[in-house]
Coordinates of C-alpha atoms in Angstrom, one line a residue:
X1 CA 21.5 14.7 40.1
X2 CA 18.5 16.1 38.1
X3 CA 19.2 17.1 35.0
X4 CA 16.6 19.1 32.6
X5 CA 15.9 18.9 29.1
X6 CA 18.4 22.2 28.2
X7 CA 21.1 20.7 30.7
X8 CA 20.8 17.1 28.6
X9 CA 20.7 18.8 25.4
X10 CA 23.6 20.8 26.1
X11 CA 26.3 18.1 27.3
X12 CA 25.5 16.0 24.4
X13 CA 26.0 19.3 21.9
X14 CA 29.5 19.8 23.9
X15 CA 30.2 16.1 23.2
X16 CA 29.2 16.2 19.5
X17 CA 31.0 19.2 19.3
X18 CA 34.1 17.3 21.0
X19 CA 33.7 14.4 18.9
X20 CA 34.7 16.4 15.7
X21 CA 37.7 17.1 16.6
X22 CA 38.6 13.9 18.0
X23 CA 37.3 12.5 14.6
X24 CA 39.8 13.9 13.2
X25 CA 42.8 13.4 15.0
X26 CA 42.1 9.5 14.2
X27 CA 41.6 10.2 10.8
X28 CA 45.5 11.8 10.7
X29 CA 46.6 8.9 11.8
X30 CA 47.0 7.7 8.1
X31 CA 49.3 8.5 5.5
X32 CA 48.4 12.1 4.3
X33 CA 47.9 11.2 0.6
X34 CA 46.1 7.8 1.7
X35 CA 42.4 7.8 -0.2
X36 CA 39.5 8.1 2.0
X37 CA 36.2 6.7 2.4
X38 CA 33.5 9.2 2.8
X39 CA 30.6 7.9 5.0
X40 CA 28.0 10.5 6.0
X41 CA 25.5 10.7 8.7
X42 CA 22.5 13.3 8.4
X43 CA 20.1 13.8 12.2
X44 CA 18.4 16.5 13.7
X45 CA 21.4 17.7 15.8
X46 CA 19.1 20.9 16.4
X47 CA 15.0 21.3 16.8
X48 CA 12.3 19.1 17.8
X49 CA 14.1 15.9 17.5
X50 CA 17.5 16.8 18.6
X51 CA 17.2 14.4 21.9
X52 CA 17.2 11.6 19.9
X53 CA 19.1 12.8 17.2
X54 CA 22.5 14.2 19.6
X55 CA 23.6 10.7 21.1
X56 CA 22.8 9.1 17.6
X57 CA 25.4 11.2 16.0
X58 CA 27.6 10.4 18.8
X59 CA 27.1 6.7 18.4
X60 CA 28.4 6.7 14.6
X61 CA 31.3 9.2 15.3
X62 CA 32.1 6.5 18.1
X63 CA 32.0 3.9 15.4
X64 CA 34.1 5.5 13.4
X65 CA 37.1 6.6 15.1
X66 CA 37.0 2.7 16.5
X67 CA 37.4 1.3 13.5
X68 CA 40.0 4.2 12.4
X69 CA 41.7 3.3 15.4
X70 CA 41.9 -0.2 14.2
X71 CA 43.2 0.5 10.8
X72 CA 40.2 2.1 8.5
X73 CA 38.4 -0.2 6.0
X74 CA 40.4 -1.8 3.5
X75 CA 43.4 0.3 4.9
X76 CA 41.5 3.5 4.3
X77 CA 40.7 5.6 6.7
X78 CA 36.9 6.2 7.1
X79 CA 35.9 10.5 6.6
X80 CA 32.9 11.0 9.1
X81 CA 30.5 13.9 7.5
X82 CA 28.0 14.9 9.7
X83 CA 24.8 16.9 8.4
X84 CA 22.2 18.8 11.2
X85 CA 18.8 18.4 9.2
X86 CA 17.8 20.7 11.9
X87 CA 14.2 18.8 12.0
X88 CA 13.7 20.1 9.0
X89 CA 12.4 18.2 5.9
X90 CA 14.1 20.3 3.2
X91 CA 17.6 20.0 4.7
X92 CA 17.1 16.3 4.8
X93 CA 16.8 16.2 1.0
X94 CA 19.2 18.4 0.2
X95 CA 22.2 16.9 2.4
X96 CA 20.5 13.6 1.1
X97 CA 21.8 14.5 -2.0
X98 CA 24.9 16.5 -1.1
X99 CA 26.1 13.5 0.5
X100 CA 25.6 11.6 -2.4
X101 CA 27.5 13.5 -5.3
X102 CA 29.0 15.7 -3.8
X103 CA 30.6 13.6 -1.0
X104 CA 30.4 10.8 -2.9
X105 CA 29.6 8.8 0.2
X106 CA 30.0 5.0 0.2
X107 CA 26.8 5.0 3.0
X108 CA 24.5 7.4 4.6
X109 CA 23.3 6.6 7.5
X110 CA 19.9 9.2 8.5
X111 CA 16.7 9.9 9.6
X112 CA 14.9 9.7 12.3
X113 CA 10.8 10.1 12.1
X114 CA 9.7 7.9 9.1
X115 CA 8.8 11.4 7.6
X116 CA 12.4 12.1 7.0
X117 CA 13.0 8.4 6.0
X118 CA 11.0 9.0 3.3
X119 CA 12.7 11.8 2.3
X120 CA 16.1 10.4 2.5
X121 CA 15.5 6.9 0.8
X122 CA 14.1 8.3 -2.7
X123 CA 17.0 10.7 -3.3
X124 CA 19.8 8.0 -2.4
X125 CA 17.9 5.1 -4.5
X126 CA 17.8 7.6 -7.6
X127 CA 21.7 8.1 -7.1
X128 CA 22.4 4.6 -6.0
X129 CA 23.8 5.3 -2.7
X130 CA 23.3 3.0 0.5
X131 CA 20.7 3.9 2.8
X132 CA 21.0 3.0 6.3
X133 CA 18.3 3.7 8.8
X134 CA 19.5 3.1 12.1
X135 CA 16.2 3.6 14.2
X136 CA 13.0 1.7 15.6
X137 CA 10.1 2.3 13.2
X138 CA 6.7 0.8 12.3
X139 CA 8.7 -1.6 10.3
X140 CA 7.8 -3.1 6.7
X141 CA 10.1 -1.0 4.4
X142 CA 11.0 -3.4 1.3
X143 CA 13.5 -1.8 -1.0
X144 CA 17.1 -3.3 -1.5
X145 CA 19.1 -0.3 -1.2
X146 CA 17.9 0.2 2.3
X147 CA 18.8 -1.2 5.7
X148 CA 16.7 -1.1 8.8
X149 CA 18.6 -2.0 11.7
X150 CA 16.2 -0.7 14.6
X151 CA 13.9 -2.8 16.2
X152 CA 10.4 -3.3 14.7
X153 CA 6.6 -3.4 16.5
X154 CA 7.4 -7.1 15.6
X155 CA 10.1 -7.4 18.2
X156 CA 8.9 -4.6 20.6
X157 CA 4.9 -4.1 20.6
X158 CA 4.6 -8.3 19.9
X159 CA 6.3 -8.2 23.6
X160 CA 5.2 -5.4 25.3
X161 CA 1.3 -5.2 24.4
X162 CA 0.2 -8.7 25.7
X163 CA 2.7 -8.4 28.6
X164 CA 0.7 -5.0 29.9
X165 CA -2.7 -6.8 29.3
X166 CA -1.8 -10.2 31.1
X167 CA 0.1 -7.1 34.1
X168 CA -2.5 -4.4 34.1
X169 CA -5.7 -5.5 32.1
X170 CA -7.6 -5.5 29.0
X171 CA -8.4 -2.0 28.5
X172 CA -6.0 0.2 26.6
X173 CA -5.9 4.0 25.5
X174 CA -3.1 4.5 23.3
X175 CA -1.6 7.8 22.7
X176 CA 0.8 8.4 19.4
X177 CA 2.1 10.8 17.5
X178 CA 0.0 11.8 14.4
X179 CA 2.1 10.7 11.7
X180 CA 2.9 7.9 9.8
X181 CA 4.9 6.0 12.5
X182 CA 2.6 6.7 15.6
X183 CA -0.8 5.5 12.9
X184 CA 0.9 2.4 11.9
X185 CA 2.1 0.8 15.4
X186 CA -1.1 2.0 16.6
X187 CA -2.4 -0.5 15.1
X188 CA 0.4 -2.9 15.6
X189 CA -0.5 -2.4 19.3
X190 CA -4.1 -3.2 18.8
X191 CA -3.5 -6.0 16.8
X192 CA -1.3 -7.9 19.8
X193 CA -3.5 -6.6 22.6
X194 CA -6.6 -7.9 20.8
X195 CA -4.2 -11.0 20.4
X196 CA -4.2 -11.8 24.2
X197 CA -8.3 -11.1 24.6
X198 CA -7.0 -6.8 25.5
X199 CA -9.3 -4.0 23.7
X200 CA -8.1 -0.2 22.4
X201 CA -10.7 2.0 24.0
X202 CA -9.6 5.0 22.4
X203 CA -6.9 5.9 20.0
X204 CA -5.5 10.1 20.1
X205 CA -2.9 11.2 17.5
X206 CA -0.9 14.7 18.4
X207 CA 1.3 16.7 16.2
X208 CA 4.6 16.7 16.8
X209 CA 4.7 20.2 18.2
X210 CA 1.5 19.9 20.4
X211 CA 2.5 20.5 24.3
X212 CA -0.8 21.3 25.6
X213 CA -2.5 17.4 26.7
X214 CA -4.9 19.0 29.1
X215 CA -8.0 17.8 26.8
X216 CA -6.8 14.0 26.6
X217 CA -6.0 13.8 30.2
X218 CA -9.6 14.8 30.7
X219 CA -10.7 12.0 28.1
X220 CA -8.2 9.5 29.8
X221 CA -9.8 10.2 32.7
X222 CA -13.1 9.5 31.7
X223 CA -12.3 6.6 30.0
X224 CA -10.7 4.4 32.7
X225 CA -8.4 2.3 30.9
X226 CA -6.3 0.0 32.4
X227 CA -2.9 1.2 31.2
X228 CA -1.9 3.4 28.2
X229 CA 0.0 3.1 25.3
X230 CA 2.1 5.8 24.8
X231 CA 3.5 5.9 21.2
X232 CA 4.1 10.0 21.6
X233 CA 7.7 11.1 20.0
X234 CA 9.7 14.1 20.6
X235 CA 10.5 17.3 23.0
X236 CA 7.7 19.0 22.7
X237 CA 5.5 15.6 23.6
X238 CA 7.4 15.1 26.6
X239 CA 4.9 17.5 28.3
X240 CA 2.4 15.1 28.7
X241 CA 4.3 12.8 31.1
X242 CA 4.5 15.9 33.0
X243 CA 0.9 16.9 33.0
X244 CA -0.1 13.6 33.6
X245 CA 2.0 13.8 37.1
X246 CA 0.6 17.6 37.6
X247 CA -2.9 15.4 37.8
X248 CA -2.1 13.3 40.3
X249 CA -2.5 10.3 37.5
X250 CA 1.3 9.1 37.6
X251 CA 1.0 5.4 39.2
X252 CA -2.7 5.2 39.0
X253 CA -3.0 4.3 35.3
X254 CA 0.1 2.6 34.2
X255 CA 1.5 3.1 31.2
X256 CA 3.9 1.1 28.7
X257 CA 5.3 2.2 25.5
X258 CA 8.3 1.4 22.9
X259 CA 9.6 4.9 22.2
X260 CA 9.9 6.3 25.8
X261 CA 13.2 6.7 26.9
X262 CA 14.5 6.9 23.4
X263 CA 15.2 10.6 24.1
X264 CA 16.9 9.9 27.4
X265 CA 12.9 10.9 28.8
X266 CA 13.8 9.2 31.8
X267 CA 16.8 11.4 32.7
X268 CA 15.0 14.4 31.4
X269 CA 11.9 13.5 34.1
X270 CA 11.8 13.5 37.4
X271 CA 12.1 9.8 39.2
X272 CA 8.2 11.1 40.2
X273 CA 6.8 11.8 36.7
X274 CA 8.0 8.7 35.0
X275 CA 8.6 5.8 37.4
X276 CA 6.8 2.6 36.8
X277 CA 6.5 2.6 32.7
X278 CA 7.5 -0.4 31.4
X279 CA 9.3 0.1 27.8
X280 CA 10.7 -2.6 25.5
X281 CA 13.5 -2.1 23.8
X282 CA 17.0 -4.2 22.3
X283 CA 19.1 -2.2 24.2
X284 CA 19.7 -1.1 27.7
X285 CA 22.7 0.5 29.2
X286 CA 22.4 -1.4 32.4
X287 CA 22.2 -5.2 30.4
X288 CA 24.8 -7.8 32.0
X289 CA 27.7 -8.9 30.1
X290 CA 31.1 -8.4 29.8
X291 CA 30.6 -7.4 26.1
X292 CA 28.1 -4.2 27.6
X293 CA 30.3 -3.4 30.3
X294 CA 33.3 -2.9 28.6
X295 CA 31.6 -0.9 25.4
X296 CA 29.8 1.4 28.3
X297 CA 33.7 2.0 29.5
X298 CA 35.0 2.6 26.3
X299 CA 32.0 5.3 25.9
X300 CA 32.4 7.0 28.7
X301 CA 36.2 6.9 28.4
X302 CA 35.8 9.1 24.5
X303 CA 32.2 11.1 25.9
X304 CA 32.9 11.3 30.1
X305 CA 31.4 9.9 32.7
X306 CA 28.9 12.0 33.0
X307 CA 27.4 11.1 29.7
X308 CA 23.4 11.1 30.4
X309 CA 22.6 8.0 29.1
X310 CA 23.1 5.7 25.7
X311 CA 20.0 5.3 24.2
X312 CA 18.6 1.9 22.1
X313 CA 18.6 4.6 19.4
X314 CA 22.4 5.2 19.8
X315 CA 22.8 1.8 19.9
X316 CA 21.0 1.1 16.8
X317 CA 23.5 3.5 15.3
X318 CA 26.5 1.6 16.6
X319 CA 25.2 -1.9 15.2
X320 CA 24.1 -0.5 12.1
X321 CA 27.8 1.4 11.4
X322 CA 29.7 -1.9 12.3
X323 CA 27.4 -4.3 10.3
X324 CA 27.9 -2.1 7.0
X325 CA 31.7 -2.0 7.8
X326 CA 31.5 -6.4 8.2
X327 CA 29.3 -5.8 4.6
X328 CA 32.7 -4.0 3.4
X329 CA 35.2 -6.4 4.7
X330 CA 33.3 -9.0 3.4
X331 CA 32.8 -7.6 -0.1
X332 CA 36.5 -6.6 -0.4
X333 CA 35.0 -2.9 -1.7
X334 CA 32.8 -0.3 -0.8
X335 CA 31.2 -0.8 -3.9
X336 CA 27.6 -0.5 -3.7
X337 CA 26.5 -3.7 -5.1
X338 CA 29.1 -5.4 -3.8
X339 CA 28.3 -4.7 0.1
X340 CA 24.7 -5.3 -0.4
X341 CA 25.5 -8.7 -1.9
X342 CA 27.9 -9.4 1.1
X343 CA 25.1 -8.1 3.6
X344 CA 22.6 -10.6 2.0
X345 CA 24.7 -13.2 2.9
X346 CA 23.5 -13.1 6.1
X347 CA 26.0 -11.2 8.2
X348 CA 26.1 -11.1 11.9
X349 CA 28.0 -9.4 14.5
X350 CA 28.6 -9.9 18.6
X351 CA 27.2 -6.3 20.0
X352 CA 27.2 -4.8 23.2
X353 CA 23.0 -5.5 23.2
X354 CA 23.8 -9.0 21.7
X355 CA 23.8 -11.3 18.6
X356 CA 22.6 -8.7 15.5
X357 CA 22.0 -10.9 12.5
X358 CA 21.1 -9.0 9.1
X359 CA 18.3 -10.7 7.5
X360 CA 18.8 -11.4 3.5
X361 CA 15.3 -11.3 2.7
X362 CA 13.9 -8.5 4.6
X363 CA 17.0 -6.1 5.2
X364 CA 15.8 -6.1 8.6
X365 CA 18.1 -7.4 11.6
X366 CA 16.8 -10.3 14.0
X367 CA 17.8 -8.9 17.7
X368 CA 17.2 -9.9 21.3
X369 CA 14.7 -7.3 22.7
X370 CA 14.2 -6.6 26.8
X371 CA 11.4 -5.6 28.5
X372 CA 11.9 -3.1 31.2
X373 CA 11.0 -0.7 34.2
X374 CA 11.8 2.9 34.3
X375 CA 13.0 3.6 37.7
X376 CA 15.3 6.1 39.2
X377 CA 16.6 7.4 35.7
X378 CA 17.7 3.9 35.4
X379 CA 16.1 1.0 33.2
X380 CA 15.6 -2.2 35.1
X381 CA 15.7 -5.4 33.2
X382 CA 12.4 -6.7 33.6
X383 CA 12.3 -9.8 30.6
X384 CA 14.1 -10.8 28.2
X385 CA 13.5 -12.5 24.4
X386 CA 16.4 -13.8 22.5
X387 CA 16.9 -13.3 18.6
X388 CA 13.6 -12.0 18.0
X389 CA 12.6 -12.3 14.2
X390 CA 12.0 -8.6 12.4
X391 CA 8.7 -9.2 10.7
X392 CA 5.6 -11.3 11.3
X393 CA 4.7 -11.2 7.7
X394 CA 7.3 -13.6 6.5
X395 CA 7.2 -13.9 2.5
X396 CA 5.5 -10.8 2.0
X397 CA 9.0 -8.6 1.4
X398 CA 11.5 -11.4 -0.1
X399 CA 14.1 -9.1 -1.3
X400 CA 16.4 -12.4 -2.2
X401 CA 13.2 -13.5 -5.0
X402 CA 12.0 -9.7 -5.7
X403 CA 15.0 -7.2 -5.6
X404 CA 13.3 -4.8 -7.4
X405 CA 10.3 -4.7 -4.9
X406 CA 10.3 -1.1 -3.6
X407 CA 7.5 -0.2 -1.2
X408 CA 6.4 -0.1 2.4
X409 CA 3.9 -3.2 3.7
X410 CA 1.8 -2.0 6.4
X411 CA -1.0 -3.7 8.8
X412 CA -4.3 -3.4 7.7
X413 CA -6.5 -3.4 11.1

């Protein structure tokens, strides 16, 4: 059944909504005067990014009640706090720091864009609470209170870009949203297709609230590249896989990319406006396994069946919640310090989307990551690459020899 952007956005607001007050019939499950941890999560359940940010939130109020379910952390029960930045800088700071000392929260797992990462990470550094950023990004952030557990261009764009050169050609026209995430794996993506003999013909960057792709279509057009790169991110981008099919250009230029379908854009779509892109992603709802299967049932059994899709983004969520919980059990505390030291230890844990190992130097996680094709709403296993490593500038963030090193190493191209 078709299902529009409103419909999507809808269901998951009735299961976020749900999820609250299933969140805290686990949490009464404990003795009433039993301490609690605090763990807060701060997304844009609301705005521009609300497609990605809905099944996110889901994901970590999933973890939660699991692991409630099982007997808290440390015999504590775990207090889910969930923020709606709302897409909105200012509210990211300010719950930054509400979750901080007010909530006191052991973790804070938020952000979506890298615009809101950088918002986030400063004001839970200065009050020394742990940062977890749960999505795919342009990689390269070095800082020790932080943990990136999305994939990075690294694992995705290393795969993807010389697969779509060696499948469709040399010529690529890439397409990215115009900030600091769509600039940096920009160039990631020329740096792999050049890599495998490809060539960029043209690079556009959009604002995030742009709808209107008539112009680049035109520019596409007369370029003739042999596939694009589409590195566009949000609701409001989504209109340019439609005009694209308006055009009668769906199927005639191929195009790959690493973010679509980390909105649910392939249920969103039409079968017509999107089938054919290839993505590449660590997750995929549809990967073999006993371990996937029975997670999927276990989701739909708390969400419903008729839960659109769960996203790599989601996903993300998931891994990154139960790898700071391993952190926790491992550390005996959910003392700051404590858990990072466990974490750098090198902790892994068996997911639904495979091994996820936590790497000590980098605070980055080595993952499998799949190629795929978008077809019928569905995302068809294509390739796969085990245990991909989360940086290919090994040495340059050594968090193990420089724990003080606090920045963000990015390609120069």
């Amino acid at each position: 059944m078709s299902m529009n952007r409103r419909q999507f956005l809808s269901r998951t607001a009735a299961t976020t909504a749900s999820a609250t007050l299933m969140g805290l019939t686990a949490t009464r499950a404990f003795a009433s005067n039993e301490e609690k941890i605090n763990v807060a999560a701060i997304y844009d359940l609301s705005g521009g990014l609300d497609i990605y940010g809905k099944p996110v939130m889901d994901a970590l109020r999933f973890a939660a009640e699991e692991i409630n379910a099982q007997g808290g952390l440390l015999g504590k029960p775990l207090n889910f706090i969930a923020y709606d930045a709302q897409s909105n800088m200012q509210l990211y700071a300010q719950f930054a720091q509400q979750a901080a000392l007010r909530d006191k929260a052991a973790v804070v797992h938020a952000g979506i864009t890298s615009a809101s990462r950088e918002v986030v990470r400063p004001v839970l550094n200065r009050y020394r609470t742990l940062y977890f950023y749960d999505n795919q990004y342009e990689g390269g952030v070095c800082d020790r209170n932080y943990f990136g557990t999305g994939v990075t261009p690294a694992q995705t764009v290393q795969k993807l870009a010389p697969y779509a050169v060696k499948k469709w050609g040399k010529k690529v026209y890439i397409l990215a949203a115009d900030y600091n995430y769509g600039q940096i794996v920009s160039n990631w993506v020329r740096k792999y297709a050049a890599e495998v003999g490809g060539e960029t013909v043209a690079t556009e960057f959009f604002p995030m609230d742009v709808t209107d792709f008539g112009a680049a279509i035109s520019k596409i057009q007369a370029a003739s590249p042999d596939f694009i790169w589409s590195a566009l991110v949000g609701g409001a981008h989504m209109s340019f896989y439609r005009q694209w099919k308006a055009t009668g250009m769906t199927g005639k230029i191929p195009l790959a990319s690493t973010t679509f379908a980390g909105g649910n854009e392939h249920i969103v779509l039409s079968p017509e406006e999107c089938n054919g892109f290839l993505v590449c992603q660590n997750y995929l709802q549809e990967l073999p396994g006993a371990a996937n299967a029975d997670f999927v049932k276990r989701f739909h059994a708390r969400y419903g069946q008729d839960y659109p899709y769960i996203t790599e983004l989601a996903m993300g969520a998931y891994q990154g919640f139960m790898l700071w919980a391993e952190g926790v059990r491992k550390a005996g505390s959910v003392d700051r310090m404590k858990v990072i030291e466990a974490l750098e230890t090198g902790i892994a844990i068996d997911a639904p989307s495979g091994r996820v190992t936590l790497d000590p130097a980098t605070h980055h996680c080595v993952l499998d990551v799949h190629i795929a094709e978008v077809r019928d709403r569905k995302l068809n296993l294509v390739e796969s690459f085990p245990q991909q490593a989360p940086s290919d500038t090994a040495g340059v963030c050594d968090l193990l020899k420089n724990p003080t090193d606090n920045r963000q190493y990015t390609i120069k191209f």
